[in-house]
Amino acid sequence: MDVTATNYSTTTTKTADSADTSKISSDFDTFLKMLTAQIQNQDPMNPVESSDFAVQLATFSSVEQQSLTNQKLDTLSGLMGVQGMTQLAPWVGQEARSAGPVYMNGTPVTIAPDPNVTADRAVLVVKDISGNTLAREDVPVSGGTYEWTGKDISGADLPSGVYTLSLESYRDGVEIETSAVESYASIQEVQMAATGPQLILAGGVSISAEQVTALRQAA
């Protein structure tokens, strides 16, 4: 984890919070000045009810408190995100199993297809990032792990890149189910994103920690 970047981010957040707090204080002072001017310049023959002033003051105060609360929640969320990233740091170097995209560079990838329990045939479907089908190959209907070697429909090696895998389950020649295929990939890095910590896998594939269904030591 880049400590310098983290410190910079923390400093930036504190500066932004300070600026927002200063702005709210300035807005509140402006509101009080406007309210005072309104009282001083009201029509003496038709004065504004004191209760109306109280409502205006209470409304602004409520908005001010809500804004401050949101700022504190944002700060807390950022701190929790950093803590979550720190907790995931020990995962770096291990292999995560998930149903996300698969990076193939010529080295066999361990996948975990899960055919329908009633299937008598299972077909692994390989597509590129544009959704074009590049290969279809039969895999054992018994499930378990399987080494995908990255061949196209003619048996030639696929070029290095990111692919998506799915599994078609058949019974008596009829497709009964299509499901995602989980695969193992090494965790290269943990990054902070707007949605929380993200795991960067081999090939630059990004997934959230919630997508991981298993971890194992790298081969």
PDB file of C-alpha atoms in Angstrom:
ATOM      1  CA  MET A   1       0.000   0.000   0.000  1.00  0.00           C
ATOM      2  CA  ASP A   2       1.336   3.471  -0.908  1.00  0.00           C
ATOM      3  CA  VAL A   3       1.649   5.233   2.463  1.00  0.00           C
ATOM      4  CA  THR A   4       2.428   8.580   0.819  1.00  0.00           C
ATOM      5  CA  ALA A   5      -0.713   8.403  -1.284  1.00  0.00           C
ATOM      6  CA  THR A   6      -2.771   7.433   1.776  1.00  0.00           C
ATOM      7  CA  ASN A   7      -1.407  10.349   3.816  1.00  0.00           C
ATOM      8  CA  TYR A   8      -2.106  12.708   0.947  1.00  0.00           C
ATOM      9  CA  SER A   9      -5.662  11.391   0.669  1.00  0.00           C
ATOM     10  CA  THR A  10      -6.209  11.807   4.425  1.00  0.00           C
ATOM     11  CA  THR A  11      -4.820  15.352   4.363  1.00  0.00           C
ATOM     12  CA  THR A  12      -6.997  16.215   1.371  1.00  0.00           C
ATOM     13  CA  THR A  13     -10.082  14.871   3.150  1.00  0.00           C
ATOM     14  CA  LYS A  14      -9.354  16.894   6.282  1.00  0.00           C
ATOM     15  CA  THR A  15      -8.816  20.039   4.207  1.00  0.00           C
ATOM     16  CA  ALA A  16     -12.088  19.492   2.351  1.00  0.00           C
ATOM     17  CA  ASP A  17     -13.973  18.895   5.617  1.00  0.00           C
ATOM     18  CA  SER A  18     -12.485  22.075   7.097  1.00  0.00           C
ATOM     19  CA  ALA A  19     -13.501  24.061   4.029  1.00  0.00           C
ATOM     20  CA  ASP A  20     -17.052  22.664   4.123  1.00  0.00           C
ATOM     21  CA  THR A  21     -17.380  23.450   7.837  1.00  0.00           C
ATOM     22  CA  SER A  22     -16.138  27.000   7.231  1.00  0.00           C
ATOM     23  CA  LYS A  23     -18.658  27.387   4.397  1.00  0.00           C
ATOM     24  CA  ILE A  24     -21.543  26.217   6.613  1.00  0.00           C
ATOM     25  CA  SER A  25     -20.492  28.665   9.328  1.00  0.00           C
ATOM     26  CA  SER A  26     -20.328  31.469   6.759  1.00  0.00           C
ATOM     27  CA  ASP A  27     -23.760  30.533   5.389  1.00  0.00           C
ATOM     28  CA  PHE A  28     -25.224  30.539   8.897  1.00  0.00           C
ATOM     29  CA  ASP A  29     -23.787  34.008   9.601  1.00  0.00           C
ATOM     30  CA  THR A  30     -25.268  35.223   6.311  1.00  0.00           C
ATOM     31  CA  PHE A  31     -28.631  33.729   7.261  1.00  0.00           C
ATOM     32  CA  LEU A  32     -28.609  35.523  10.626  1.00  0.00           C
ATOM     33  CA  LYS A  33     -27.762  38.824   8.938  1.00  0.00           C
ATOM     34  CA  MET A  34     -30.639  38.343   6.469  1.00  0.00           C
ATOM     35  CA  LEU A  35     -33.001  37.440   9.301  1.00  0.00           C
ATOM     36  CA  THR A  36     -31.940  40.545  11.263  1.00  0.00           C
ATOM     37  CA  ALA A  37     -32.437  42.738   8.183  1.00  0.00           C
ATOM     38  CA  GLN A  38     -35.853  41.164   7.657  1.00  0.00           C
ATOM     39  CA  ILE A  39     -36.857  42.017  11.235  1.00  0.00           C
ATOM     40  CA  GLN A  40     -35.518  45.584  10.981  1.00  0.00           C
ATOM     41  CA  ASN A  41     -37.283  46.277   7.703  1.00  0.00           C
ATOM     42  CA  GLN A  42     -40.621  44.591   8.304  1.00  0.00           C
ATOM     43  CA  ASP A  43     -43.799  46.582   7.952  1.00  0.00           C
ATOM     44  CA  PRO A  44     -44.641  47.906  11.470  1.00  0.00           C
ATOM     45  CA  MET A  45     -48.331  47.854  10.500  1.00  0.00           C
ATOM     46  CA  ASN A  46     -48.100  44.210   9.460  1.00  0.00           C
ATOM     47  CA  PRO A  47     -45.212  42.612  11.385  1.00  0.00           C
ATOM     48  CA  VAL A  48     -44.147  39.056  10.713  1.00  0.00           C
ATOM     49  CA  GLU A  49     -45.180  36.617  13.399  1.00  0.00           C
ATOM     50  CA  SER A  50     -42.323  35.667  15.733  1.00  0.00           C
ATOM     51  CA  SER A  51     -43.238  32.036  15.179  1.00  0.00           C
ATOM     52  CA  ASP A  52     -42.377  32.422  11.482  1.00  0.00           C
ATOM     53  CA  PHE A  53     -38.878  33.594  12.404  1.00  0.00           C
ATOM     54  CA  ALA A  54     -38.540  30.621  14.741  1.00  0.00           C
ATOM     55  CA  VAL A  55     -39.535  28.248  11.940  1.00  0.00           C
ATOM     56  CA  GLN A  56     -36.954  29.782   9.576  1.00  0.00           C
ATOM     57  CA  LEU A  57     -34.226  29.499  12.210  1.00  0.00           C
ATOM     58  CA  ALA A  58     -35.149  25.915  13.071  1.00  0.00           C
ATOM     59  CA  THR A  59     -35.246  24.929   9.391  1.00  0.00           C
ATOM     60  CA  PHE A  60     -31.810  26.342   8.668  1.00  0.00           C
ATOM     61  CA  SER A  61     -30.397  24.778  11.835  1.00  0.00           C
ATOM     62  CA  SER A  62     -31.798  21.397  10.798  1.00  0.00           C
ATOM     63  CA  VAL A  63     -30.218  21.646   7.345  1.00  0.00           C
ATOM     64  CA  GLU A  64     -26.924  22.704   8.916  1.00  0.00           C
ATOM     65  CA  GLN A  65     -26.914  19.719  11.287  1.00  0.00           C
ATOM     66  CA  GLN A  66     -27.786  17.302   8.492  1.00  0.00           C
ATOM     67  CA  SER A  67     -24.936  18.647   6.379  1.00  0.00           C
ATOM     68  CA  LEU A  68     -22.480  18.249   9.242  1.00  0.00           C
ATOM     69  CA  THR A  69     -23.761  14.723   9.879  1.00  0.00           C
ATOM     70  CA  ASN A  70     -23.236  13.793   6.222  1.00  0.00           C
ATOM     71  CA  GLN A  71     -19.666  15.099   6.399  1.00  0.00           C
ATOM     72  CA  LYS A  72     -18.938  12.997   9.474  1.00  0.00           C
ATOM     73  CA  LEU A  73     -20.446   9.908   7.803  1.00  0.00           C
ATOM     74  CA  ASP A  74     -18.314  10.479   4.696  1.00  0.00           C
ATOM     75  CA  THR A  75     -15.199  10.747   6.850  1.00  0.00           C
ATOM     76  CA  LEU A  76     -16.150   7.593   8.771  1.00  0.00           C
ATOM     77  CA  SER A  77     -16.815   5.745   5.520  1.00  0.00           C
ATOM     78  CA  GLY A  78     -13.379   6.710   4.225  1.00  0.00           C
ATOM     79  CA  LEU A  79     -11.689   5.487   7.393  1.00  0.00           C
ATOM     80  CA  MET A  80     -13.598   2.193   7.247  1.00  0.00           C
ATOM     81  CA  GLY A  81     -12.586   1.796   3.606  1.00  0.00           C
ATOM     82  CA  VAL A  82      -8.910   2.211   4.483  1.00  0.00           C
ATOM     83  CA  GLN A  83      -9.307  -0.257   7.344  1.00  0.00           C
ATOM     84  CA  GLY A  84     -10.969  -2.745   4.999  1.00  0.00           C
ATOM     85  CA  MET A  85      -8.132  -2.365   2.514  1.00  0.00           C
ATOM     86  CA  THR A  86      -5.606  -3.005   5.277  1.00  0.00           C
ATOM     87  CA  GLN A  87      -7.461  -6.152   6.330  1.00  0.00           C
ATOM     88  CA  LEU A  88      -7.374  -7.447   2.747  1.00  0.00           C
ATOM     89  CA  ALA A  89      -3.648  -6.749   2.298  1.00  0.00           C
ATOM     90  CA  PRO A  90      -2.646 -10.270   3.510  1.00  0.00           C
ATOM     91  CA  TRP A  91      -4.625 -11.684   0.566  1.00  0.00           C
ATOM     92  CA  VAL A  92      -2.077 -10.286  -1.891  1.00  0.00           C
ATOM     93  CA  GLY A  93      -0.088 -13.159  -3.386  1.00  0.00           C
ATOM     94  CA  GLN A  94      -2.838 -15.713  -2.794  1.00  0.00           C
ATOM     95  CA  GLU A  95      -5.256 -17.059  -5.391  1.00  0.00           C
ATOM     96  CA  ALA A  96      -8.903 -16.025  -5.239  1.00  0.00           C
ATOM     97  CA  ARG A  97     -11.772 -17.970  -6.752  1.00  0.00           C
ATOM     98  CA  SER A  98     -14.537 -15.896  -8.283  1.00  0.00           C
ATOM     99  CA  ALA A  99     -16.972 -15.836 -11.178  1.00  0.00           C
ATOM    100  CA  GLY A 100     -15.416 -12.754 -12.742  1.00  0.00           C
ATOM    101  CA  PRO A 101     -13.572 -12.447 -16.056  1.00  0.00           C
ATOM    102  CA  VAL A 102     -10.572 -14.719 -16.646  1.00  0.00           C
ATOM    103  CA  TYR A 103      -7.098 -13.666 -17.761  1.00  0.00           C
ATOM    104  CA  MET A 104      -5.375 -16.161 -20.062  1.00  0.00           C
ATOM    105  CA  ASN A 105      -1.703 -15.811 -21.019  1.00  0.00           C
ATOM    106  CA  GLY A 106      -0.943 -19.370 -22.092  1.00  0.00           C
ATOM    107  CA  THR A 107      -0.687 -20.783 -18.571  1.00  0.00           C
ATOM    108  CA  PRO A 108      -3.555 -23.177 -17.691  1.00  0.00           C
ATOM    109  CA  VAL A 109      -6.200 -21.635 -15.452  1.00  0.00           C
ATOM    110  CA  THR A 110      -7.933 -23.660 -12.763  1.00  0.00           C
ATOM    111  CA  ILE A 111     -11.687 -23.318 -13.108  1.00  0.00           C
ATOM    112  CA  ALA A 112     -14.524 -24.778 -11.057  1.00  0.00           C
ATOM    113  CA  PRO A 113     -17.486 -25.510 -13.355  1.00  0.00           C
ATOM    114  CA  ASP A 114     -20.645 -26.618 -11.572  1.00  0.00           C
ATOM    115  CA  PRO A 115     -22.975 -28.445 -13.991  1.00  0.00           C
ATOM    116  CA  ASN A 116     -26.616 -29.025 -13.186  1.00  0.00           C
ATOM    117  CA  VAL A 117     -26.932 -32.201 -11.090  1.00  0.00           C
ATOM    118  CA  THR A 118     -29.233 -33.786 -13.686  1.00  0.00           C
ATOM    119  CA  ALA A 119     -27.007 -32.946 -16.687  1.00  0.00           C
ATOM    120  CA  ASP A 120     -25.511 -35.669 -18.877  1.00  0.00           C
ATOM    121  CA  ARG A 121     -23.301 -33.197 -20.760  1.00  0.00           C
ATOM    122  CA  ALA A 122     -21.559 -29.937 -19.831  1.00  0.00           C
ATOM    123  CA  VAL A 123     -20.052 -27.460 -22.294  1.00  0.00           C
ATOM    124  CA  LEU A 124     -17.621 -24.683 -21.408  1.00  0.00           C
ATOM    125  CA  VAL A 125     -18.258 -21.573 -23.520  1.00  0.00           C
ATOM    126  CA  VAL A 126     -15.438 -19.054 -23.992  1.00  0.00           C
ATOM    127  CA  LYS A 127     -16.157 -15.493 -25.133  1.00  0.00           C
ATOM    128  CA  ASP A 128     -14.037 -12.395 -25.630  1.00  0.00           C
ATOM    129  CA  ILE A 129     -14.814  -9.077 -23.934  1.00  0.00           C
ATOM    130  CA  SER A 130     -17.034  -8.128 -26.891  1.00  0.00           C
ATOM    131  CA  GLY A 131     -19.212 -11.197 -26.365  1.00  0.00           C
ATOM    132  CA  ASN A 132     -17.983 -13.168 -29.390  1.00  0.00           C
ATOM    133  CA  THR A 133     -17.894 -16.929 -28.856  1.00  0.00           C
ATOM    134  CA  LEU A 134     -14.349 -18.190 -29.416  1.00  0.00           C
ATOM    135  CA  ALA A 135     -14.531 -21.772 -28.176  1.00  0.00           C
ATOM    136  CA  ARG A 136     -16.807 -24.489 -26.859  1.00  0.00           C
ATOM    137  CA  GLU A 137     -15.453 -27.576 -25.145  1.00  0.00           C
ATOM    138  CA  ASP A 138     -16.943 -30.427 -23.172  1.00  0.00           C
ATOM    139  CA  VAL A 139     -16.007 -30.670 -19.508  1.00  0.00           C
ATOM    140  CA  PRO A 140     -16.790 -33.415 -16.961  1.00  0.00           C
ATOM    141  CA  VAL A 141     -20.352 -33.380 -15.665  1.00  0.00           C
ATOM    142  CA  SER A 142     -19.030 -34.510 -12.292  1.00  0.00           C
ATOM    143  CA  GLY A 143     -17.936 -30.962 -11.505  1.00  0.00           C
ATOM    144  CA  GLY A 144     -14.822 -30.232  -9.437  1.00  0.00           C
ATOM    145  CA  THR A 145     -11.827 -28.307 -10.712  1.00  0.00           C
ATOM    146  CA  TYR A 146     -10.673 -28.380 -14.317  1.00  0.00           C
ATOM    147  CA  GLU A 147      -7.605 -26.991 -16.038  1.00  0.00           C
ATOM    148  CA  TRP A 148      -8.626 -24.658 -18.874  1.00  0.00           C
ATOM    149  CA  THR A 149      -5.773 -24.399 -21.357  1.00  0.00           C
ATOM    150  CA  GLY A 150      -7.110 -21.490 -23.410  1.00  0.00           C
ATOM    151  CA  LYS A 151      -7.749 -23.004 -26.846  1.00  0.00           C
ATOM    152  CA  ASP A 152     -10.003 -21.549 -29.523  1.00  0.00           C
ATOM    153  CA  ILE A 153     -12.589 -23.518 -31.495  1.00  0.00           C
ATOM    154  CA  SER A 154      -9.889 -24.854 -33.861  1.00  0.00           C
ATOM    155  CA  GLY A 155      -7.604 -25.941 -31.016  1.00  0.00           C
ATOM    156  CA  ALA A 156      -5.125 -23.079 -31.422  1.00  0.00           C
ATOM    157  CA  ASP A 157      -3.922 -21.039 -28.452  1.00  0.00           C
ATOM    158  CA  LEU A 158      -5.982 -17.964 -27.673  1.00  0.00           C
ATOM    159  CA  PRO A 159      -4.018 -14.691 -27.562  1.00  0.00           C
ATOM    160  CA  SER A 160      -3.230 -13.297 -24.132  1.00  0.00           C
ATOM    161  CA  GLY A 161      -6.194 -11.337 -22.800  1.00  0.00           C
ATOM    162  CA  VAL A 162      -9.317 -11.314 -20.666  1.00  0.00           C
ATOM    163  CA  TYR A 163     -12.176 -13.711 -21.410  1.00  0.00           C
ATOM    164  CA  THR A 164     -15.538 -14.664 -19.939  1.00  0.00           C
ATOM    165  CA  LEU A 165     -16.516 -18.254 -19.235  1.00  0.00           C
ATOM    166  CA  SER A 166     -19.949 -19.795 -18.893  1.00  0.00           C
ATOM    167  CA  LEU A 167     -21.224 -23.346 -18.602  1.00  0.00           C
ATOM    168  CA  GLU A 168     -24.109 -24.895 -20.529  1.00  0.00           C
ATOM    169  CA  SER A 169     -25.716 -27.958 -18.944  1.00  0.00           C
ATOM    170  CA  TYR A 170     -27.572 -30.418 -21.191  1.00  0.00           C
ATOM    171  CA  ARG A 171     -29.839 -33.393 -20.611  1.00  0.00           C
ATOM    172  CA  ASP A 172     -30.868 -35.645 -23.493  1.00  0.00           C
ATOM    173  CA  GLY A 173     -29.493 -33.101 -25.959  1.00  0.00           C
ATOM    174  CA  VAL A 174     -31.520 -30.199 -24.543  1.00  0.00           C
ATOM    175  CA  GLU A 175     -29.901 -27.272 -22.753  1.00  0.00           C
ATOM    176  CA  ILE A 176     -31.366 -27.023 -19.267  1.00  0.00           C
ATOM    177  CA  GLU A 177     -29.173 -24.383 -17.655  1.00  0.00           C
ATOM    178  CA  THR A 178     -26.473 -21.769 -18.281  1.00  0.00           C
ATOM    179  CA  SER A 179     -24.338 -20.760 -15.324  1.00  0.00           C
ATOM    180  CA  ALA A 180     -21.269 -18.682 -14.538  1.00  0.00           C
ATOM    181  CA  VAL A 181     -17.920 -20.410 -14.101  1.00  0.00           C
ATOM    182  CA  GLU A 182     -15.631 -19.641 -11.193  1.00  0.00           C
ATOM    183  CA  SER A 183     -11.881 -19.568 -11.707  1.00  0.00           C
ATOM    184  CA  TYR A 184      -8.735 -19.048  -9.664  1.00  0.00           C
ATOM    185  CA  ALA A 185      -6.465 -16.043 -10.225  1.00  0.00           C
ATOM    186  CA  SER A 186      -3.607 -14.554  -8.235  1.00  0.00           C
ATOM    187  CA  ILE A 187      -4.306 -11.374  -6.272  1.00  0.00           C
ATOM    188  CA  GLN A 188      -1.830  -8.701  -7.335  1.00  0.00           C
ATOM    189  CA  GLU A 189      -3.011  -5.671  -5.384  1.00  0.00           C
ATOM    190  CA  VAL A 190      -5.711  -4.168  -3.167  1.00  0.00           C
ATOM    191  CA  GLN A 191      -7.036  -0.778  -4.253  1.00  0.00           C
ATOM    192  CA  MET A 192      -9.545   1.699  -2.864  1.00  0.00           C
ATOM    193  CA  ALA A 193     -12.519   2.500  -5.095  1.00  0.00           C
ATOM    194  CA  ALA A 194     -15.688   4.553  -4.627  1.00  0.00           C
ATOM    195  CA  THR A 195     -17.577   1.344  -3.816  1.00  0.00           C
ATOM    196  CA  GLY A 196     -14.946   0.093  -1.368  1.00  0.00           C
ATOM    197  CA  PRO A 197     -11.754  -1.983  -1.530  1.00  0.00           C
ATOM    198  CA  GLN A 198     -11.159  -3.800  -4.808  1.00  0.00           C
ATOM    199  CA  LEU A 199      -8.912  -6.787  -5.498  1.00  0.00           C
ATOM    200  CA  ILE A 200      -6.772  -6.513  -8.619  1.00  0.00           C
ATOM    201  CA  LEU A 201      -6.172  -9.950 -10.119  1.00  0.00           C
ATOM    202  CA  ALA A 202      -3.731 -11.125 -12.762  1.00  0.00           C
ATOM    203  CA  GLY A 203      -4.318  -9.346 -16.048  1.00  0.00           C
ATOM    204  CA  GLY A 204      -5.808  -6.304 -14.324  1.00  0.00           C
ATOM    205  CA  VAL A 205      -9.159  -7.956 -13.588  1.00  0.00           C
ATOM    206  CA  SER A 206     -10.873  -6.095 -10.730  1.00  0.00           C
ATOM    207  CA  ILE A 207     -13.358  -7.701  -8.330  1.00  0.00           C
ATOM    208  CA  SER A 208     -14.775  -6.855  -4.919  1.00  0.00           C
ATOM    209  CA  ALA A 209     -13.985  -8.950  -1.863  1.00  0.00           C
ATOM    210  CA  GLU A 210     -17.640 -10.071  -1.770  1.00  0.00           C
ATOM    211  CA  GLN A 211     -17.154 -11.876  -5.097  1.00  0.00           C
ATOM    212  CA  VAL A 212     -14.465 -14.157  -3.674  1.00  0.00           C
ATOM    213  CA  THR A 213     -15.793 -17.621  -2.785  1.00  0.00           C
ATOM    214  CA  ALA A 214     -12.467 -19.274  -1.877  1.00  0.00           C
ATOM    215  CA  LEU A 215      -8.808 -18.505  -1.243  1.00  0.00           C
ATOM    216  CA  ARG A 216      -5.779 -20.753  -1.663  1.00  0.00           C
ATOM    217  CA  GLN A 217      -2.030 -20.483  -1.624  1.00  0.00           C
ATOM    218  CA  ALA A 218      -0.552 -19.632  -4.991  1.00  0.00           C
ATOM    219  CA  ALA A 219       0.878 -22.589  -6.854  1.00  0.00           C
TER     220      ALA A 219
END
